[in-house]
């Protein structure tokens, strides 16, 4: 004996709803990404140029002249071997950056 038509119809409807939910979740994910990009763009255009107004993730290479980071690292290594954390702290201190900032 075959399946009841009601069960078959309900299963079909279930698959349709699952597909719809997946589509809506993908759209929400894209909308969140778009919103994030718009918010970041607004912050860029509203920035005053003060270091305190910098976003959390900044291209730090713009803070250094060409070869300056390498020179600071060589200077730090001249006193002996150092870990990468110690090297980073030395470079940050040399530029007057906040060494307590975990993001940097």
PDB file of N, CA and C in Angstrom:
ATOM      1  N   UNK A   1       0.840  -1.185   0.000  1.00  0.00           N
ATOM      2  CA  UNK A   1       0.000   0.000   0.000  1.00  0.00           C
ATOM      3  C   UNK A   1       0.880   1.240   0.000  1.00  0.00           C
ATOM      4  N   UNK A   2       0.565   2.213  -0.815  1.00  0.00           N
ATOM      5  CA  UNK A   2       1.347   3.434  -0.959  1.00  0.00           C
ATOM      6  C   UNK A   2       1.127   4.400   0.196  1.00  0.00           C
ATOM      7  N   UNK A   3       1.898   5.460   0.179  1.00  0.00           N
ATOM      8  CA  UNK A   3       1.774   6.476   1.219  1.00  0.00           C
ATOM      9  C   UNK A   3       0.473   7.245   1.052  1.00  0.00           C
ATOM     10  N   UNK A   4       0.037   7.771   2.148  1.00  0.00           N
ATOM     11  CA  UNK A   4      -1.159   8.607   2.127  1.00  0.00           C
ATOM     12  C   UNK A   4      -0.799   9.918   1.418  1.00  0.00           C
ATOM     13  N   UNK A   5      -1.695  10.375   0.586  1.00  0.00           N
ATOM     14  CA  UNK A   5      -1.454  11.594  -0.191  1.00  0.00           C
ATOM     15  C   UNK A   5      -1.189  12.793   0.714  1.00  0.00           C
ATOM     16  N   UNK A   6      -1.818  12.852   1.853  1.00  0.00           N
ATOM     17  CA  UNK A   6      -1.624  13.957   2.791  1.00  0.00           C
ATOM     18  C   UNK A   6      -0.179  14.015   3.268  1.00  0.00           C
ATOM     19  N   UNK A   7       0.398  12.855   3.591  1.00  0.00           N
ATOM     20  CA  UNK A   7       1.786  12.796   4.062  1.00  0.00           C
ATOM     21  C   UNK A   7       2.734  13.242   2.947  1.00  0.00           C
ATOM     22  N   UNK A   8       2.473  12.793   1.740  1.00  0.00           N
ATOM     23  CA  UNK A   8       3.304  13.182   0.600  1.00  0.00           C
ATOM     24  C   UNK A   8       3.246  14.693   0.382  1.00  0.00           C
ATOM     25  N   UNK A   9       2.053  15.245   0.464  1.00  0.00           N
ATOM     26  CA  UNK A   9       1.881  16.688   0.291  1.00  0.00           C
ATOM     27  C   UNK A   9       2.588  17.457   1.401  1.00  0.00           C
ATOM     28  N   UNK A  10       2.470  16.983   2.634  1.00  0.00           N
ATOM     29  CA  UNK A  10       3.133  17.647   3.763  1.00  0.00           C
ATOM     30  C   UNK A  10       4.655  17.595   3.632  1.00  0.00           C
ATOM     31  N   UNK A  11       5.180  16.471   3.180  1.00  0.00           N
ATOM     32  CA  UNK A  11       6.635  16.364   2.980  1.00  0.00           C
ATOM     33  C   UNK A  11       7.100  17.334   1.898  1.00  0.00           C
ATOM     34  N   UNK A  12       6.321  17.425   0.848  1.00  0.00           N
ATOM     35  CA  UNK A  12       6.656  18.352  -0.230  1.00  0.00           C
ATOM     36  C   UNK A  12       6.643  19.795   0.282  1.00  0.00           C
ATOM     37  N   UNK A  13       5.629  20.115   1.072  1.00  0.00           N
ATOM     38  CA  UNK A  13       5.518  21.462   1.640  1.00  0.00           C
ATOM     39  C   UNK A  13       6.678  21.735   2.595  1.00  0.00           C
ATOM     40  N   UNK A  14       7.084  20.719   3.366  1.00  0.00           N
ATOM     41  CA  UNK A  14       8.210  20.854   4.288  1.00  0.00           C
ATOM     42  C   UNK A  14       9.483  21.199   3.518  1.00  0.00           C
ATOM     43  N   UNK A  15       9.742  20.503   2.422  1.00  0.00           N
ATOM     44  CA  UNK A  15      10.932  20.765   1.612  1.00  0.00           C
ATOM     45  C   UNK A  15      10.893  22.175   1.017  1.00  0.00           C
ATOM     46  N   UNK A  16       9.701  22.592   0.619  1.00  0.00           N
ATOM     47  CA  UNK A  16       9.539  23.940   0.072  1.00  0.00           C
ATOM     48  C   UNK A  16       9.855  24.999   1.129  1.00  0.00           C
ATOM     49  N   UNK A  17       9.373  24.789   2.344  1.00  0.00           N
ATOM     50  CA  UNK A  17       9.624  25.737   3.437  1.00  0.00           C
ATOM     51  C   UNK A  17      11.102  25.748   3.814  1.00  0.00           C
ATOM     52  N   UNK A  18      11.729  24.574   3.855  1.00  0.00           N
ATOM     53  CA  UNK A  18      13.167  24.494   4.158  1.00  0.00           C
ATOM     54  C   UNK A  18      13.968  25.281   3.120  1.00  0.00           C
ATOM     55  N   UNK A  19      13.605  25.140   1.857  1.00  0.00           N
ATOM     56  CA  UNK A  19      14.295  25.876   0.794  1.00  0.00           C
ATOM     57  C   UNK A  19      14.083  27.384   0.950  1.00  0.00           C
ATOM     58  N   UNK A  20      12.871  27.783   1.327  1.00  0.00           N
ATOM     59  CA  UNK A  20      12.583  29.205   1.530  1.00  0.00           C
ATOM     60  C   UNK A  20      13.397  29.767   2.690  1.00  0.00           C
ATOM     61  N   UNK A  21      13.468  29.014   3.776  1.00  0.00           N
ATOM     62  CA  UNK A  21      14.246  29.451   4.939  1.00  0.00           C
ATOM     63  C   UNK A  21      15.713  29.623   4.560  1.00  0.00           C
ATOM     64  N   UNK A  22      16.251  28.680   3.807  1.00  0.00           N
ATOM     65  CA  UNK A  22      17.648  28.761   3.368  1.00  0.00           C
ATOM     66  C   UNK A  22      17.866  30.024   2.538  1.00  0.00           C
ATOM     67  N   UNK A  23      16.939  30.308   1.630  1.00  0.00           N
ATOM     68  CA  UNK A  23      17.035  31.502   0.796  1.00  0.00           C
ATOM     69  C   UNK A  23      17.012  32.766   1.652  1.00  0.00           C
ATOM     70  N   UNK A  24      16.083  32.835   2.617  1.00  0.00           N
ATOM     71  CA  UNK A  24      15.991  34.007   3.486  1.00  0.00           C
ATOM     72  C   UNK A  24      17.237  34.159   4.357  1.00  0.00           C
ATOM     73  N   UNK A  25      17.787  33.052   4.846  1.00  0.00           N
ATOM     74  CA  UNK A  25      19.006  33.116   5.649  1.00  0.00           C
ATOM     75  C   UNK A  25      20.168  33.652   4.816  1.00  0.00           C
ATOM     76  N   UNK A  26      20.261  33.233   3.568  1.00  0.00           N
ATOM     77  CA  UNK A  26      21.309  33.744   2.679  1.00  0.00           C
ATOM     78  C   UNK A  26      21.130  35.239   2.430  1.00  0.00           C
ATOM     79  N   UNK A  27      19.889  35.661   2.248  1.00  0.00           N
ATOM     80  CA  UNK A  27      19.618  37.085   2.030  1.00  0.00           C
ATOM     81  C   UNK A  27      19.956  37.902   3.276  1.00  0.00           C
ATOM     82  N   UNK A  28      19.624  37.376   4.449  1.00  0.00           N
ATOM     83  CA  UNK A  28      19.947  38.066   5.700  1.00  0.00           C
ATOM     84  C   UNK A  28      21.460  38.179   5.857  1.00  0.00           C
ATOM     85  N   UNK A  29      22.169  37.098   5.553  1.00  0.00           N
ATOM     86  CA  UNK A  29      23.631  37.111   5.649  1.00  0.00           C
ATOM     87  C   UNK A  29      24.212  38.182   4.729  1.00  0.00           C
ATOM     88  N   UNK A  30      23.726  38.272   3.503  1.00  0.00           N
ATOM     89  CA  UNK A  30      24.203  39.284   2.561  1.00  0.00           C
ATOM     90  C   UNK A  30      23.837  40.681   3.038  1.00  0.00           C
ATOM     91  N   UNK A  31      22.627  40.847   3.579  1.00  0.00           N
ATOM     92  CA  UNK A  31      22.199  42.155   4.069  1.00  0.00           C
ATOM     93  C   UNK A  31      23.071  42.602   5.242  1.00  0.00           C
ATOM     94  N   UNK A  32      23.442  41.677   6.118  1.00  0.00           N
ATOM     95  CA  UNK A  32      24.326  42.019   7.244  1.00  0.00           C
ATOM     96  C   UNK A  32      25.705  42.446   6.741  1.00  0.00           C
ATOM     97  N   UNK A  33      26.214  41.760   5.746  1.00  0.00           N
ATOM     98  CA  UNK A  33      27.512  42.135   5.172  1.00  0.00           C
ATOM     99  C   UNK A  33      27.422  43.517   4.528  1.00  0.00           C
ATOM    100  N   UNK A  34      26.341  43.771   3.801  1.00  0.00           N
ATOM    101  CA  UNK A  34      26.147  45.080   3.174  1.00  0.00           C
ATOM    102  C   UNK A  34      26.069  46.178   4.231  1.00  0.00           C
ATOM    103  N   UNK A  35      25.323  45.920   5.303  1.00  0.00           N
ATOM    104  CA  UNK A  35      25.186  46.889   6.386  1.00  0.00           C
ATOM    105  C   UNK A  35      26.536  47.176   7.030  1.00  0.00           C
ATOM    106  N   UNK A  36      27.326  46.154   7.229  1.00  0.00           N
ATOM    107  CA  UNK A  36      28.657  46.322   7.811  1.00  0.00           C
ATOM    108  C   UNK A  36      29.533  47.203   6.928  1.00  0.00           C
ATOM    109  N   UNK A  37      29.475  46.986   5.617  1.00  0.00           N
ATOM    110  CA  UNK A  37      30.273  47.798   4.700  1.00  0.00           C
ATOM    111  C   UNK A  37      29.800  49.252   4.679  1.00  0.00           C
ATOM    112  N   UNK A  38      28.507  49.454   4.732  1.00  0.00           N
ATOM    113  CA  UNK A  38      27.964  50.814   4.754  1.00  0.00           C
ATOM    114  C   UNK A  38      28.398  51.526   6.032  1.00  0.00           C
ATOM    115  N   UNK A  39      28.308  50.839   7.173  1.00  0.00           N
ATOM    116  CA  UNK A  39      28.715  51.434   8.450  1.00  0.00           C
ATOM    117  C   UNK A  39      30.201  51.794   8.435  1.00  0.00           C
ATOM    118  N   UNK A  40      31.025  50.923   7.872  1.00  0.00           N
ATOM    119  CA  UNK A  40      32.463  51.203   7.784  1.00  0.00           C
ATOM    120  C   UNK A  40      32.722  52.409   6.887  1.00  0.00           C
ATOM    121  N   UNK A  41      31.990  52.512   5.797  1.00  0.00           N
ATOM    122  CA  UNK A  41      32.152  53.658   4.895  1.00  0.00           C
ATOM    123  C   UNK A  41      31.768  54.955   5.588  1.00  0.00           C
ATOM    124  N   UNK A  42      30.702  54.923   6.360  1.00  0.00           N
ATOM    125  CA  UNK A  42      30.277  56.111   7.104  1.00  0.00           C
ATOM    126  C   UNK A  42      31.375  56.533   8.076  1.00  0.00           C
ATOM    127  N   UNK A  43      31.969  55.573   8.787  1.00  0.00           N
ATOM    128  CA  UNK A  43      33.041  55.892   9.733  1.00  0.00           C
ATOM    129  C   UNK A  43      34.232  56.517   9.026  1.00  0.00           C
ATOM    130  N   UNK A  44      34.557  56.020   7.845  1.00  0.00           N
ATOM    131  CA  UNK A  44      35.694  56.571   7.099  1.00  0.00           C
ATOM    132  C   UNK A  44      35.430  58.030   6.733  1.00  0.00           C
ATOM    133  N   UNK A  45      34.235  58.329   6.240  1.00  0.00           N
ATOM    134  CA  UNK A  45      33.938  59.686   5.806  1.00  0.00           C
ATOM    135  C   UNK A  45      33.707  60.641   6.970  1.00  0.00           C
ATOM    136  N   UNK A  46      33.352  60.122   8.146  1.00  0.00           N
ATOM    137  CA  UNK A  46      33.146  60.971   9.311  1.00  0.00           C
ATOM    138  C   UNK A  46      34.411  61.143  10.144  1.00  0.00           C
ATOM    139  N   UNK A  47      35.477  60.422   9.842  1.00  0.00           N
ATOM    140  CA  UNK A  47      36.701  60.465  10.646  1.00  0.00           C
ATOM    141  C   UNK A  47      37.312  61.860  10.616  1.00  0.00           C
ATOM    142  N   UNK A  48      37.823  62.271  11.774  1.00  0.00           N
ATOM    143  CA  UNK A  48      38.414  63.600  11.886  1.00  0.00           C
ATOM    144  C   UNK A  48      39.906  63.597  11.613  1.00  0.00           C
ATOM    145  N   UNK A  49      40.513  62.429  11.554  1.00  0.00           N
ATOM    146  CA  UNK A  49      41.952  62.341  11.357  1.00  0.00           C
ATOM    147  C   UNK A  49      42.711  62.146  12.655  1.00  0.00           C
ATOM    148  N   UNK A  50      42.032  62.259  13.785  1.00  0.00           N
ATOM    149  CA  UNK A  50      42.660  62.028  15.087  1.00  0.00           C
ATOM    150  C   UNK A  50      42.934  60.540  15.249  1.00  0.00           C
ATOM    151  N   UNK A  51      44.013  60.202  15.940  1.00  0.00           N
ATOM    152  CA  UNK A  51      44.343  58.788  16.120  1.00  0.00           C
ATOM    153  C   UNK A  51      43.289  58.061  16.944  1.00  0.00           C
ATOM    154  N   UNK A  52      42.616  58.750  17.825  1.00  0.00           N
ATOM    155  CA  UNK A  52      41.561  58.135  18.619  1.00  0.00           C
ATOM    156  C   UNK A  52      40.336  57.779  17.797  1.00  0.00           C
ATOM    157  N   UNK A  53      40.187  58.431  16.651  1.00  0.00           N
ATOM    158  CA  UNK A  53      39.042  58.171  15.776  1.00  0.00           C
ATOM    159  C   UNK A  53      39.301  57.056  14.779  1.00  0.00           C
ATOM    160  N   UNK A  54      40.510  56.495  14.798  1.00  0.00           N
ATOM    161  CA  UNK A  54      40.828  55.430  13.847  1.00  0.00           C
ATOM    162  C   UNK A  54      39.972  54.203  14.124  1.00  0.00           C
ATOM    163  N   UNK A  55      39.563  53.512  13.085  1.00  0.00           N
ATOM    164  CA  UNK A  55      38.827  52.265  13.305  1.00  0.00           C
ATOM    165  C   UNK A  55      39.731  51.228  13.962  1.00  0.00           C
ATOM    166  N   UNK A  56      39.133  50.179  14.494  1.00  0.00           N
ATOM    167  CA  UNK A  56      39.895  49.164  15.215  1.00  0.00           C
ATOM    168  C   UNK A  56      40.927  48.479  14.330  1.00  0.00           C
ATOM    169  N   UNK A  57      40.621  48.300  13.074  1.00  0.00           N
ATOM    170  CA  UNK A  57      41.555  47.638  12.171  1.00  0.00           C
ATOM    171  C   UNK A  57      42.024  48.651  11.137  1.00  0.00           C
ATOM    172  N   UNK A  58      43.266  49.032  11.256  1.00  0.00           N
ATOM    173  CA  UNK A  58      43.826  50.077  10.411  1.00  0.00           C
ATOM    174  C   UNK A  58      45.042  49.516   9.688  1.00  0.00           C
ATOM    175  N   UNK A  59      45.265  49.993   8.495  1.00  0.00           N
ATOM    176  CA  UNK A  59      46.461  49.622   7.749  1.00  0.00           C
ATOM    177  C   UNK A  59      47.642  50.326   8.409  1.00  0.00           C
ATOM    178  N   UNK A  60      48.326  49.631   9.329  1.00  0.00           N
ATOM    179  CA  UNK A  60      49.398  50.256  10.101  1.00  0.00           C
ATOM    180  C   UNK A  60      50.625  50.557   9.256  1.00  0.00           C
ATOM    181  N   UNK A  61      50.713  49.987   8.076  1.00  0.00           N
ATOM    182  CA  UNK A  61      51.867  50.268   7.231  1.00  0.00           C
ATOM    183  C   UNK A  61      51.908  51.731   6.805  1.00  0.00           C
ATOM    184  N   UNK A  62      50.793  52.408   6.865  1.00  0.00           N
ATOM    185  CA  UNK A  62      50.768  53.832   6.538  1.00  0.00           C
ATOM    186  C   UNK A  62      51.351  54.673   7.668  1.00  0.00           C
ATOM    187  N   UNK A  63      51.527  54.081   8.831  1.00  0.00           N
ATOM    188  CA  UNK A  63      52.086  54.805   9.967  1.00  0.00           C
ATOM    189  C   UNK A  63      53.603  54.882   9.910  1.00  0.00           C
ATOM    190  N   UNK A  64      54.212  54.078   9.074  1.00  0.00           N
ATOM    191  CA  UNK A  64      55.673  53.982   9.023  1.00  0.00           C
ATOM    192  C   UNK A  64      56.196  54.421   7.664  1.00  0.00           C
ATOM    193  N   UNK A  65      57.375  55.046   7.703  1.00  0.00           N
ATOM    194  CA  UNK A  65      58.047  55.357   6.444  1.00  0.00           C
ATOM    195  C   UNK A  65      58.576  54.057   5.855  1.00  0.00           C
ATOM    196  N   UNK A  66      58.958  54.109   4.604  1.00  0.00           N
ATOM    197  CA  UNK A  66      59.476  52.916   3.934  1.00  0.00           C
ATOM    198  C   UNK A  66      60.738  52.429   4.650  1.00  0.00           C
ATOM    199  N   UNK A  67      60.723  51.174   5.073  1.00  0.00           N
ATOM    200  CA  UNK A  67      61.872  50.562   5.735  1.00  0.00           C
ATOM    201  C   UNK A  67      61.987  50.865   7.216  1.00  0.00           C
ATOM    202  N   UNK A  68      61.095  51.715   7.743  1.00  0.00           N
ATOM    203  CA  UNK A  68      61.193  52.097   9.153  1.00  0.00           C
ATOM    204  C   UNK A  68      60.938  50.913  10.084  1.00  0.00           C
ATOM    205  N   UNK A  69      59.942  50.088   9.769  1.00  0.00           N
ATOM    206  CA  UNK A  69      59.669  48.923  10.618  1.00  0.00           C
ATOM    207  C   UNK A  69      60.862  47.977  10.652  1.00  0.00           C
ATOM    208  N   UNK A  70      61.473  47.743   9.519  1.00  0.00           N
ATOM    209  CA  UNK A  70      62.633  46.855   9.456  1.00  0.00           C
ATOM    210  C   UNK A  70      63.778  47.414  10.294  1.00  0.00           C
ATOM    211  N   UNK A  71      63.999  48.720  10.206  1.00  0.00           N
ATOM    212  CA  UNK A  71      65.071  49.346  10.984  1.00  0.00           C
ATOM    213  C   UNK A  71      64.802  49.219  12.477  1.00  0.00           C
ATOM    214  N   UNK A  72      63.554  49.405  12.883  1.00  0.00           N
ATOM    215  CA  UNK A  72      63.205  49.268  14.297  1.00  0.00           C
ATOM    216  C   UNK A  72      63.387  47.831  14.773  1.00  0.00           C
ATOM    217  N   UNK A  73      63.051  46.869  13.922  1.00  0.00           N
ATOM    218  CA  UNK A  73      63.227  45.455  14.281  1.00  0.00           C
ATOM    219  C   UNK A  73      64.708  45.109  14.408  1.00  0.00           C
ATOM    220  N   UNK A  74      65.517  45.613  13.500  1.00  0.00           N
ATOM    221  CA  UNK A  74      66.962  45.364  13.580  1.00  0.00           C
ATOM    222  C   UNK A  74      67.541  45.984  14.843  1.00  0.00           C
ATOM    223  N   UNK A  75      67.049  47.165  15.183  1.00  0.00           N
ATOM    224  CA  UNK A  75      67.480  47.845  16.405  1.00  0.00           C
ATOM    225  C   UNK A  75      67.144  47.003  17.635  1.00  0.00           C
ATOM    226  N   UNK A  76      65.946  46.424  17.646  1.00  0.00           N
ATOM    227  CA  UNK A  76      65.533  45.587  18.776  1.00  0.00           C
ATOM    228  C   UNK A  76      66.375  44.324  18.856  1.00  0.00           C
ATOM    229  N   UNK A  77      66.684  43.722  17.717  1.00  0.00           N
ATOM    230  CA  UNK A  77      67.461  42.480  17.695  1.00  0.00           C
ATOM    231  C   UNK A  77      68.937  42.704  18.002  1.00  0.00           C
ATOM    232  N   UNK A  78      69.388  43.949  17.927  1.00  0.00           N
ATOM    233  CA  UNK A  78      70.790  44.244  18.220  1.00  0.00           C
ATOM    234  C   UNK A  78      71.122  43.950  19.682  1.00  0.00           C
ATOM    235  N   UNK A  79      70.125  44.001  20.551  1.00  0.00           N
ATOM    236  CA  UNK A  79      70.355  43.744  21.978  1.00  0.00           C
ATOM    237  C   UNK A  79      70.245  42.268  22.316  1.00  0.00           C
ATOM    238  N   UNK A  80      69.876  41.437  21.368  1.00  0.00           N
ATOM    239  CA  UNK A  80      69.770  40.001  21.599  1.00  0.00           C
ATOM    240  C   UNK A  80      68.483  39.440  21.031  1.00  0.00           C
ATOM    241  N   UNK A  81      68.327  38.111  21.100  1.00  0.00           N
ATOM    242  CA  UNK A  81      67.124  37.472  20.554  1.00  0.00           C
ATOM    243  C   UNK A  81      65.857  37.958  21.258  1.00  0.00           C
ATOM    244  N   UNK A  82      64.798  38.074  20.490  1.00  0.00           N
ATOM    245  CA  UNK A  82      63.509  38.514  21.030  1.00  0.00           C
ATOM    246  C   UNK A  82      62.388  37.697  20.393  1.00  0.00           C
ATOM    247  N   UNK A  83      61.302  37.564  21.136  1.00  0.00           N
ATOM    248  CA  UNK A  83      60.107  36.914  20.589  1.00  0.00           C
ATOM    249  C   UNK A  83      59.382  37.924  19.701  1.00  0.00           C
ATOM    250  N   UNK A  84      58.431  37.448  18.930  1.00  0.00           N
ATOM    251  CA  UNK A  84      57.678  38.363  18.068  1.00  0.00           C
ATOM    252  C   UNK A  84      56.890  39.366  18.899  1.00  0.00           C
ATOM    253  N   UNK A  85      56.396  38.945  20.047  1.00  0.00           N
ATOM    254  CA  UNK A  85      55.660  39.859  20.935  1.00  0.00           C
ATOM    255  C   UNK A  85      56.580  40.985  21.412  1.00  0.00           C
ATOM    256  N   UNK A  86      57.798  40.633  21.821  1.00  0.00           N
ATOM    257  CA  UNK A  86      58.756  41.641  22.276  1.00  0.00           C
ATOM    258  C   UNK A  86      59.140  42.590  21.140  1.00  0.00           C
ATOM    259  N   UNK A  87      59.274  42.037  19.948  1.00  0.00           N
ATOM    260  CA  UNK A  87      59.597  42.871  18.783  1.00  0.00           C
ATOM    261  C   UNK A  87      58.470  43.869  18.518  1.00  0.00           C
ATOM    262  N   UNK A  88      57.238  43.369  18.549  1.00  0.00           N
ATOM    263  CA  UNK A  88      56.085  44.235  18.300  1.00  0.00           C
ATOM    264  C   UNK A  88      56.005  45.338  19.350  1.00  0.00           C
ATOM    265  N   UNK A  89      56.234  44.990  20.610  1.00  0.00           N
ATOM    266  CA  UNK A  89      56.200  45.997  21.675  1.00  0.00           C
ATOM    267  C   UNK A  89      57.286  47.049  21.466  1.00  0.00           C
ATOM    268  N   UNK A  90      58.466  46.628  21.051  1.00  0.00           N
ATOM    269  CA  UNK A  90      59.552  47.582  20.796  1.00  0.00           C
ATOM    270  C   UNK A  90      59.167  48.557  19.682  1.00  0.00           C
ATOM    271  N   UNK A  91      58.615  48.038  18.603  1.00  0.00           N
ATOM    272  CA  UNK A  91      58.218  48.888  17.473  1.00  0.00           C
ATOM    273  C   UNK A  91      57.105  49.841  17.899  1.00  0.00           C
ATOM    274  N   UNK A  92      56.140  49.349  18.662  1.00  0.00           N
ATOM    275  CA  UNK A  92      55.039  50.198  19.126  1.00  0.00           C
ATOM    276  C   UNK A  92      55.550  51.307  20.038  1.00  0.00           C
ATOM    277  N   UNK A  93      56.443  50.959  20.958  1.00  0.00           N
ATOM    278  CA  UNK A  93      56.995  51.964  21.871  1.00  0.00           C
ATOM    279  C   UNK A  93      57.792  53.017  21.104  1.00  0.00           C
ATOM    280  N   UNK A  94      58.538  52.588  20.104  1.00  0.00           N
ATOM    281  CA  UNK A  94      59.341  53.524  19.316  1.00  0.00           C
ATOM    282  C   UNK A  94      58.464  54.536  18.578  1.00  0.00           C
ATOM    283  N   UNK A  95      57.266  54.136  18.186  1.00  0.00           N
ATOM    284  CA  UNK A  95      56.344  55.029  17.473  1.00  0.00           C
ATOM    285  C   UNK A  95      55.391  55.751  18.416  1.00  0.00           C
ATOM    286  N   UNK A  96      55.464  55.440  19.717  1.00  0.00           N
ATOM    287  CA  UNK A  96      54.581  56.088  20.678  1.00  0.00           C
ATOM    288  C   UNK A  96      53.157  55.560  20.644  1.00  0.00           C
ATOM    289  N   UNK A  97      52.983  54.325  20.177  1.00  0.00           N
ATOM    290  CA  UNK A  97      51.649  53.716  20.135  1.00  0.00           C
ATOM    291  C   UNK A  97      51.312  53.112  21.490  1.00  0.00           C
ATOM    292  N   UNK A  98      50.037  52.940  21.752  1.00  0.00           N
ATOM    293  CA  UNK A  98      49.561  52.370  23.009  1.00  0.00           C
ATOM    294  C   UNK A  98      49.875  50.878  23.047  1.00  0.00           C
ATOM    295  N   UNK A  99      50.810  50.480  23.897  1.00  0.00           N
ATOM    296  CA  UNK A  99      51.197  49.069  23.974  1.00  0.00           C
ATOM    297  C   UNK A  99      50.150  48.228  24.690  1.00  0.00           C
ATOM    298  N   UNK A 100      49.206  48.854  25.340  1.00  0.00           N
ATOM    299  CA  UNK A 100      48.133  48.120  26.004  1.00  0.00           C
ATOM    300  C   UNK A 100      46.973  47.796  25.079  1.00  0.00           C
ATOM    301  N   UNK A 101      47.017  48.315  23.860  1.00  0.00           N
ATOM    302  CA  UNK A 101      45.947  48.078  22.894  1.00  0.00           C
ATOM    303  C   UNK A 101      46.127  46.698  22.273  1.00  0.00           C
ATOM    304  N   UNK A 102      45.242  45.768  22.609  1.00  0.00           N
ATOM    305  CA  UNK A 102      45.359  44.389  22.118  1.00  0.00           C
ATOM    306  C   UNK A 102      45.105  44.267  20.625  1.00  0.00           C
ATOM    307  N   UNK A 103      44.400  45.213  20.042  1.00  0.00           N
ATOM    308  CA  UNK A 103      44.115  45.155  18.613  1.00  0.00           C
ATOM    309  C   UNK A 103      45.373  45.435  17.809  1.00  0.00           C
ATOM    310  N   UNK A 104      46.139  46.424  18.243  1.00  0.00           N
ATOM    311  CA  UNK A 104      47.385  46.733  17.535  1.00  0.00           C
ATOM    312  C   UNK A 104      48.357  45.606  17.725  1.00  0.00           C
TER     313      UNK A 104
END
